Coordinates of C-alpha atoms and ligand atoms in Angstrom, one line a residue:
X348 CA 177.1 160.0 -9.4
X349 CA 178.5 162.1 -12.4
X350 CA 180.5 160.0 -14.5
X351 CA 181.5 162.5 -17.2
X352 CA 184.6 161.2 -19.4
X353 CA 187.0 163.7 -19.2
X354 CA 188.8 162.5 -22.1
X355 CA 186.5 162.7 -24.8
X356 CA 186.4 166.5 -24.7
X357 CA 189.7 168.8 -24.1
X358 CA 190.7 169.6 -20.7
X359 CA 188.5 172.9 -19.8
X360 CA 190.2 175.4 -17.3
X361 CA 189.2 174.0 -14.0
X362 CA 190.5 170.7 -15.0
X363 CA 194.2 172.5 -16.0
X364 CA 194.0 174.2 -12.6
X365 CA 193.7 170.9 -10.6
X366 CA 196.5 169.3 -13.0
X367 CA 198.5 172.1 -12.3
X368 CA 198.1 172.1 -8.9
X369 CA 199.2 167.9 -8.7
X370 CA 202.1 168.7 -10.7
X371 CA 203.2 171.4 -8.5
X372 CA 202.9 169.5 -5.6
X373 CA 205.1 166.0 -7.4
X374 CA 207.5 169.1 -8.0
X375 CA 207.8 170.2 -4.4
X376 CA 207.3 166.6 -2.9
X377 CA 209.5 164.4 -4.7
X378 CA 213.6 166.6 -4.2
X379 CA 211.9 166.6 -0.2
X380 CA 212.7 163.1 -0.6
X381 CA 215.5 162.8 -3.1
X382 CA 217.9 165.3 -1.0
X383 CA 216.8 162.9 2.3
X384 CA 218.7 159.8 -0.3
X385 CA 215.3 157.7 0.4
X386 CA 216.3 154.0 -1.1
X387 CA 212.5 154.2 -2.4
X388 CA 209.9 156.5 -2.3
X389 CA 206.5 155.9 -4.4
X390 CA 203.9 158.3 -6.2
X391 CA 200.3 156.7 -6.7
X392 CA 197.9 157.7 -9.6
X393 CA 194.8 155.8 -8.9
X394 CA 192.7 157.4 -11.2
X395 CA 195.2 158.1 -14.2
X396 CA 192.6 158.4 -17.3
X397 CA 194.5 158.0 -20.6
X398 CA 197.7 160.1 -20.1
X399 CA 196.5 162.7 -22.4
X400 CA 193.5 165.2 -23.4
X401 CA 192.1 164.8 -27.4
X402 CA 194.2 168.0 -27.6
X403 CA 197.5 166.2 -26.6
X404 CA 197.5 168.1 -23.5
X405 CA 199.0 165.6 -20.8
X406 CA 197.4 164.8 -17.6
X407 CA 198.4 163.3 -14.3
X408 CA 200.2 160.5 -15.0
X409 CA 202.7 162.3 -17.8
X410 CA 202.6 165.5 -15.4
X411 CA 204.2 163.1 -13.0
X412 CA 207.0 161.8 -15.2
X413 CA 207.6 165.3 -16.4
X414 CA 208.5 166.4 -12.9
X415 CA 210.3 162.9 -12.1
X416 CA 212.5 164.2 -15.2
X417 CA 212.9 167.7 -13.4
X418 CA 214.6 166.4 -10.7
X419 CA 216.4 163.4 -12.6
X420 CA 219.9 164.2 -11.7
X421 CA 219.6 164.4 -8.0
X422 CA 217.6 161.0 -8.5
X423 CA 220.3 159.5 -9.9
X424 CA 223.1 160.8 -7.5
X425 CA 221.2 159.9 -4.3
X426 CA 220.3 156.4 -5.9
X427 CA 216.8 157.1 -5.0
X428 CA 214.0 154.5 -6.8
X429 CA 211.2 156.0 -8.1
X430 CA 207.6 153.7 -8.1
X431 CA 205.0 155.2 -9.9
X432 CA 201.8 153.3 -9.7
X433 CA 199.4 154.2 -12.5
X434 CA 195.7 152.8 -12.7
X435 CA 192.9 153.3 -15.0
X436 CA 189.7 151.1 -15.2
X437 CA 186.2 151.9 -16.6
X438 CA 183.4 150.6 -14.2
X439 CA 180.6 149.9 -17.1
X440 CA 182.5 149.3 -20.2
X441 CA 183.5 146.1 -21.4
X442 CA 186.3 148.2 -23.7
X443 CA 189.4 148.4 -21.9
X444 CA 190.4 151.0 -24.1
X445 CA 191.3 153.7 -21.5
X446 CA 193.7 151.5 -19.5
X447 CA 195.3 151.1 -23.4
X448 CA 195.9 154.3 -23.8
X449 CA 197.0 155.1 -20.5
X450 CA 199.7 152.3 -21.1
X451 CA 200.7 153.0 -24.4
X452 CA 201.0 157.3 -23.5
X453 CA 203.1 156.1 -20.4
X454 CA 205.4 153.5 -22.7
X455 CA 206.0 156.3 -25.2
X456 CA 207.1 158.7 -23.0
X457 CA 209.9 156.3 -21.1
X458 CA 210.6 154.9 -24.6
X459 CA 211.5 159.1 -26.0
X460 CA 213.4 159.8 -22.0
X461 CA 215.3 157.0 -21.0
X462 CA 216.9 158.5 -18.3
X463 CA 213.1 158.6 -16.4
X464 CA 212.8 154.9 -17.6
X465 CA 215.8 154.2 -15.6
X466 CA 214.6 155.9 -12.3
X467 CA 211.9 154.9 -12.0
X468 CA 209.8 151.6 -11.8
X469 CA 206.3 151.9 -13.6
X470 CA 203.5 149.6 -12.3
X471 CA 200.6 150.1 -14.3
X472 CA 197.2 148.8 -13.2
X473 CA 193.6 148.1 -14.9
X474 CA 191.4 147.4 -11.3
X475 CA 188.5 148.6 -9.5
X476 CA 190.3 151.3 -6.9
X477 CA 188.1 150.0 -4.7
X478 CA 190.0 146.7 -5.4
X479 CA 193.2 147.8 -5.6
X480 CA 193.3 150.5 -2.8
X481 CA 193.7 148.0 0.1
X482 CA 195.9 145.6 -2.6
X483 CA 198.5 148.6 -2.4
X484 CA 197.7 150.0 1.3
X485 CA 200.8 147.7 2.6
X486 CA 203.5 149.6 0.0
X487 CA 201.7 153.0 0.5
X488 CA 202.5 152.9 4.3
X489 CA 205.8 151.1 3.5
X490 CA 207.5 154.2 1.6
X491 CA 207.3 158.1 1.8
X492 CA 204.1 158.3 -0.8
X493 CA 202.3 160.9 -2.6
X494 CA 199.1 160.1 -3.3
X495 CA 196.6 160.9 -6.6
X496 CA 192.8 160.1 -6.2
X497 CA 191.1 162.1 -8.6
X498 CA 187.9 160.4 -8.8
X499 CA 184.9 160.9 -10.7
X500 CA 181.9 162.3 -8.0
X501 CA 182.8 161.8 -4.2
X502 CA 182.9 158.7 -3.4
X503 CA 185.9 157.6 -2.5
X504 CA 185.7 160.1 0.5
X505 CA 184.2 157.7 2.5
X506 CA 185.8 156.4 5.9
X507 CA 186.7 153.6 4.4
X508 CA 189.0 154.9 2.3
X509 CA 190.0 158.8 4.1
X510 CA 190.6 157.4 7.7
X511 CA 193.6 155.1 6.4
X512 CA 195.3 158.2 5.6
X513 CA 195.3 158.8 9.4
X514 CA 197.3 156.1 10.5
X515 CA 200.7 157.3 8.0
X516 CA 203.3 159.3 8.9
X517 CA 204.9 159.8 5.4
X518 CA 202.2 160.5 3.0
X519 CA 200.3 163.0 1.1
X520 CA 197.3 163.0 -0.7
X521 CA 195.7 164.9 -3.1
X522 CA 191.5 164.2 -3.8
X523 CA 189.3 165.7 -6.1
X524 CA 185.8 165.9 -5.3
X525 CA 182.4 167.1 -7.2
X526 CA 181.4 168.9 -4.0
X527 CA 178.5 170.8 -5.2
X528 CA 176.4 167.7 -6.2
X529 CA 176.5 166.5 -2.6
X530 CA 173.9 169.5 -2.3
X531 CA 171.8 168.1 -4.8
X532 CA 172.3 164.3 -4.9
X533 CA 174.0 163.8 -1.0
X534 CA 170.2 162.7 0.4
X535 CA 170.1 159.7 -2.1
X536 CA 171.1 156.9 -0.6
X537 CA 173.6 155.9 -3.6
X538 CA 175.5 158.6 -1.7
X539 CA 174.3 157.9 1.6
X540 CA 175.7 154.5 1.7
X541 CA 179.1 156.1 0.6
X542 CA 179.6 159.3 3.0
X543 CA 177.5 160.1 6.1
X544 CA 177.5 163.6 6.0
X545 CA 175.2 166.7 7.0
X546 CA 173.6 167.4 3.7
X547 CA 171.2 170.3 5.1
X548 CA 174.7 171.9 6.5
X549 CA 176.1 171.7 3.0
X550 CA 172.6 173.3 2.0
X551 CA 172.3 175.9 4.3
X552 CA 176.1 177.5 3.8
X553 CA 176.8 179.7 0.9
X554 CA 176.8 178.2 -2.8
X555 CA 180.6 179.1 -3.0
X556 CA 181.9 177.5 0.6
X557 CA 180.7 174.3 -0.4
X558 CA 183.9 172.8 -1.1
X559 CA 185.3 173.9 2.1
X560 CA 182.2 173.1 3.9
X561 CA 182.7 169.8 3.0
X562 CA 186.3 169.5 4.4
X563 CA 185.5 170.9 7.7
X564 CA 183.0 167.8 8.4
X565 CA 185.4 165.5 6.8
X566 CA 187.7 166.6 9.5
X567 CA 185.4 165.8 11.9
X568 CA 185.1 162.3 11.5
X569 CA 188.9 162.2 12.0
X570 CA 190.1 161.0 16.3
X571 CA 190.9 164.2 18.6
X572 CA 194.2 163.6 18.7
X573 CA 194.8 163.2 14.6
X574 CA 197.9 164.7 13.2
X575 CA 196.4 165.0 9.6
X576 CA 195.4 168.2 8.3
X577 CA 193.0 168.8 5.4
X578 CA 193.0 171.6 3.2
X579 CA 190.7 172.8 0.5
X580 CA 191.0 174.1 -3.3
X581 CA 187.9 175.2 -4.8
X582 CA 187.5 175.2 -8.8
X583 CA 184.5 176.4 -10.3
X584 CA 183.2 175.0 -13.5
X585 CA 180.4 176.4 -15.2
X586 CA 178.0 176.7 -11.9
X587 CA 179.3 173.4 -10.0
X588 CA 182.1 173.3 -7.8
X589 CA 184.5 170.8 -7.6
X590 CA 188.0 171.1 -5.7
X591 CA 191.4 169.6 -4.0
X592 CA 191.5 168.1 -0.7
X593 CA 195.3 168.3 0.3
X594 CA 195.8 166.1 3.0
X595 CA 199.5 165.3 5.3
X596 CA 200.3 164.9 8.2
X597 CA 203.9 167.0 8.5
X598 CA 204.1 170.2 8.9
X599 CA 206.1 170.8 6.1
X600 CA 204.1 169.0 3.4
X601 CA 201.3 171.5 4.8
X602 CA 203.9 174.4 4.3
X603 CA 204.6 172.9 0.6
X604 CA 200.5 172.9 -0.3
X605 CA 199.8 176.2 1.3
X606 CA 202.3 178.1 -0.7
X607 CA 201.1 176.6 -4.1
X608 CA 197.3 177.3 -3.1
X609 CA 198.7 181.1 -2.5
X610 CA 200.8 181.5 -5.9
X611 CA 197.5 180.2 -7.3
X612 CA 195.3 182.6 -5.6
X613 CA 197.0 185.7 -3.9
X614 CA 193.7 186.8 -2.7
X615 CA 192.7 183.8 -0.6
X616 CA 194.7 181.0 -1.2
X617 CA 191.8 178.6 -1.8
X618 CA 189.9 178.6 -5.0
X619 CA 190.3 179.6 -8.4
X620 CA 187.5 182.4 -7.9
X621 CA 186.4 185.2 -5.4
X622 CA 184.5 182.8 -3.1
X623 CA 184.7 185.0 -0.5
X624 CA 183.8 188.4 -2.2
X625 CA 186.9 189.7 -1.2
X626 CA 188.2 192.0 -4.5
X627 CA 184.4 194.1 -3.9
X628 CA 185.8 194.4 -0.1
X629 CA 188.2 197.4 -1.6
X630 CA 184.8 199.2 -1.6
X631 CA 182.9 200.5 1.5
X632 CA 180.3 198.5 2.6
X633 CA 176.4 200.3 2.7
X634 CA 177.5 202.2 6.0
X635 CA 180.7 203.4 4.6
X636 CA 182.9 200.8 6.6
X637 CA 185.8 199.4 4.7
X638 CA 185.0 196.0 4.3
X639 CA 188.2 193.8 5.5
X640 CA 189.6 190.9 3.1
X641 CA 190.6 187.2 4.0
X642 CA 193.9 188.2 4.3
X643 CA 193.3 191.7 6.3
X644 CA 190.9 189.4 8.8
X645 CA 193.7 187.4 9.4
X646 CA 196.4 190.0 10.0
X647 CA 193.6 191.8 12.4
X648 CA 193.0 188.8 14.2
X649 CA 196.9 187.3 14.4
X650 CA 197.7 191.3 16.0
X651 CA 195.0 191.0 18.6
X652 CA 196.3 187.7 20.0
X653 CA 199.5 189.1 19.7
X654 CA 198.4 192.3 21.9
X655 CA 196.6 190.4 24.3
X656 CA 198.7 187.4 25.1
X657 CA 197.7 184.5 23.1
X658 CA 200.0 184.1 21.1
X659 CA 203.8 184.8 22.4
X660 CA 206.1 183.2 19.8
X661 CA 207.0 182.6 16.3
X662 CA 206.3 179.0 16.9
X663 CA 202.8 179.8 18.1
X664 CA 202.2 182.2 15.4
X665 CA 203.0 179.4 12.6
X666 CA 200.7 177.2 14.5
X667 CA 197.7 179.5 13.9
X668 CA 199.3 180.3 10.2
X669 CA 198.7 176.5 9.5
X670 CA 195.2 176.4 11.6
X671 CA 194.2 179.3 9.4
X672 CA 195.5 178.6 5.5
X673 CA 197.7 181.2 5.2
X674 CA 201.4 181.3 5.0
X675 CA 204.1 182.6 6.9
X676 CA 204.3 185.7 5.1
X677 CA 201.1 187.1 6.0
X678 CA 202.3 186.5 9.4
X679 CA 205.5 188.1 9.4
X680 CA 204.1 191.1 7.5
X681 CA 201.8 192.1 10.9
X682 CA 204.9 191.0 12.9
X683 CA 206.9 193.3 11.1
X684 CA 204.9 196.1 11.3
X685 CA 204.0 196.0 15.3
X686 CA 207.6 196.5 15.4
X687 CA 207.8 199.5 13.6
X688 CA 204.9 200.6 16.0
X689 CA 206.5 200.1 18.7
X690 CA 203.5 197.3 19.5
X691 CA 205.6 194.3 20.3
X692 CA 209.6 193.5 20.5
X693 CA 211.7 190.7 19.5
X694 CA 215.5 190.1 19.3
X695 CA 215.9 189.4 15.2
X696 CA 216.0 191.0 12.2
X697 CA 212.7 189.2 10.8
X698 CA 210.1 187.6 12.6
X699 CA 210.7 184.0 11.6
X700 CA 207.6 182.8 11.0
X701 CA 208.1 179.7 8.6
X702 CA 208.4 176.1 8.5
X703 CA 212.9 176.2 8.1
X704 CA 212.8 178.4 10.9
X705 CA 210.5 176.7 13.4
X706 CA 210.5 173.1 12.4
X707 CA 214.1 172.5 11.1
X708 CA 216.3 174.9 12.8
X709 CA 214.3 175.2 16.1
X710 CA 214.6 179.0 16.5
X711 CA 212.6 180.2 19.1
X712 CA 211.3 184.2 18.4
X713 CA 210.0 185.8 21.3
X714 CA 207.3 188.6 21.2
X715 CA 207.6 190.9 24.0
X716 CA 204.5 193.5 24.3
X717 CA 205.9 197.0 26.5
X718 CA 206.0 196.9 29.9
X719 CA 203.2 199.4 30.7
Ligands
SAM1890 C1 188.7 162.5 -13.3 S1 189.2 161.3 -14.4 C2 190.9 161.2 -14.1 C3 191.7 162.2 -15.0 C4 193.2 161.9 -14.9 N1 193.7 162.1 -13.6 C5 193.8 162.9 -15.9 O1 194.6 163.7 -15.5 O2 193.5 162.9 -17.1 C6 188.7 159.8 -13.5 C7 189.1 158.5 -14.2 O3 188.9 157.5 -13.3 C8 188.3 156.3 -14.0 N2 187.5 155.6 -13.1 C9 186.2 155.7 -12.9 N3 185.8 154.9 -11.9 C10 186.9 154.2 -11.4 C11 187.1 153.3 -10.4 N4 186.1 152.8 -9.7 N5 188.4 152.8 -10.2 C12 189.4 153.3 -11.0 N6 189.2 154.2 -12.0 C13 188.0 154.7 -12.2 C14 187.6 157.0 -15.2 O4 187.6 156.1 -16.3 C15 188.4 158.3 -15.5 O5 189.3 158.1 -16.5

């Protein structure tokens, strides 16, 4: 497994993606819970390096307190307690020097903003996660959590670990995983004993779809009747790709991720490069057919089952939004236009495709096709 140590080098661009994307999801996660005046609601870094790049560029565990201190007065005025659980350990080294710094970065930065010292409870952790995982399972499904485990290699993946996340109501996790070296390393049986997956599958789809490849037969292994949803991030580094598994199992933590994989990546939503060859697709293809991208596929596909019955409502057209990785708007753009058309009816100004409109306020949008 690679075992690279991120800290001796600067973070490169994919790494600044990922932390970006963590920090962005602590900064839509955590008022979700403050505005609901939780008593207590915890955040989980299990692999939290040393708090900072050689550059002094801050990574998960700092990104976390910065976003704690975004929300601080709302914190304070619901009395909501803050856990943060921070853990760094170093399988082969007798130097503990990692988990020092991770302390010491983490001490500072409560020492210089008291009022995040004061909302929060830090529990800071030098273990094995494969020690302290079940050690903390009890508080995880205890509290609304969010959940960090950006591990070296893949594998933490492994049933052992992933199917817990099925039986929680209330949290969210966030993975990182080197999925490209499953292609080259996933017949060993170092990584055999870990994850039983279908290697040759991995092999035989496209370099790019790795990632996502990899999340489809993770899903698999899940019951029929699971509520968690998995989502993918791809980040390419160099020629491997690594990326995010975003997993929950509300609809509106799935709302949350989806519309900070989109701000990432307006062209698919799902990696921080063209994995799907969809900017060439504003060219012809070799028999001078306009080639359609992943969000024209979509809209194509969401009008059809509009036109032909399968799908009657705003409720199931955000269903199918949420199957597919999009968002609402993408949606409620085709909506909009098959009015204009003439193409389908429905008593409202907009469509209401979106996780307020469905989920919290319960407003039920017909679509009526013409009588013919
Ligand atoms: C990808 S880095 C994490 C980077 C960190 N999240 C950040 O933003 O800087 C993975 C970290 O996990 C630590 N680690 C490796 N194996 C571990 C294990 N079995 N349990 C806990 N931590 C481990 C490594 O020392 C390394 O610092």
């Amino acid at each position: 497994m690679p075992a690279k140590d991120l800290h001796e080098e600067p973070f490169d661009d994919g790494t600044i993606t990922k932390l970006e994307i963590f920090e962005d999801y602590a900064q839509a996660w955590i008022p979700t819970f403050v505005m609901k005046a939780e008593p207590i609601i915890c955040i989980f870094d299990f692999f939290a390096g040393t708090g900072y790049d050689k550059n002094g560029i801050a990574g998960s565990p700092i990104r976390i307190l910065d976003k704690i201190k975004d929300h601080i007065g709302y914190i304070f005025q619901k009395r909501v307690k803050i856990r943060v659980y921070v853990n760094e350990y170093e399988p082969n080294k007798v130097s503990q020097r990692k988990h020092e710094l991770l302390v010491k970065a983490c001490n500072e930065y409560l020492e210089t903003n008291q009022d995040v010292k004061r909302a929060i409870e830090i529990l800071t952790y030098n273990e094995d996660f494969e020690t302290l995982f079940p050690k903390l399972l009890p508080e995880i499904k205890l509290y609304p959590s969010l959940v960090y485990i950006d591990q070296n290699g893949v594998r933490f993946l492994s049933d052992k670990y992933l199917l817990q996340f099925e039986k929680m109501t209330q949290t969210d996790f966030l993975y990182f995983a080197s999925s490209s070296y499953l292609r080259r390393l996933g017949h060993t049986e170092q990584f055999k004993k870990h994850l039983q997956l279908d290697i040759e599958l991995l092999k035989e789809v496209p370099y790019n779809l790795v990632h996502r490849n990899l999340i489809s037969q993770l899903t698999l292994r899940f019951s029929n009747n699971t509520k968690l949803r998995l989502y993918p991030f791809s980040i390419k580094k160099g020629t491997n790709i690594y990326g995010i598994i975003f997993g929950a199992s509300h609809p509106r933590a799935v709302e949350k991720f989806l519309s900070i994989a989109w701000k990432k990546n307006d062209v698919n939503g799902q990696s921080n490069f063209d994995m799907d060859q969809d900017i060439p697709s504003a060219q012809l293809d070799l028999f001078g057919i306009q080639k359609l991208t992943k969000i024209q596929k979509f809209k194509s596909t969401l009008r059809d089952m509009v036109l032909t019955g399968q799908i009657t409502s705003n409720f199931e057209a955000l269903d199918f939004v949420y199957a597919e990785g999009h968002i609402g708007k993408h949606a409620a753009d085709v909506l909009k236009e098959m009015k204009q058309k003439g193409e389908v009816s429905y008593i409202a100004n907009s469509p209401c495709i979106n996780y307020e409109k469905v989920y919290k306020e319960k407003q039920l949008i017909k679509f009526n096709l013409p009588k013919k």
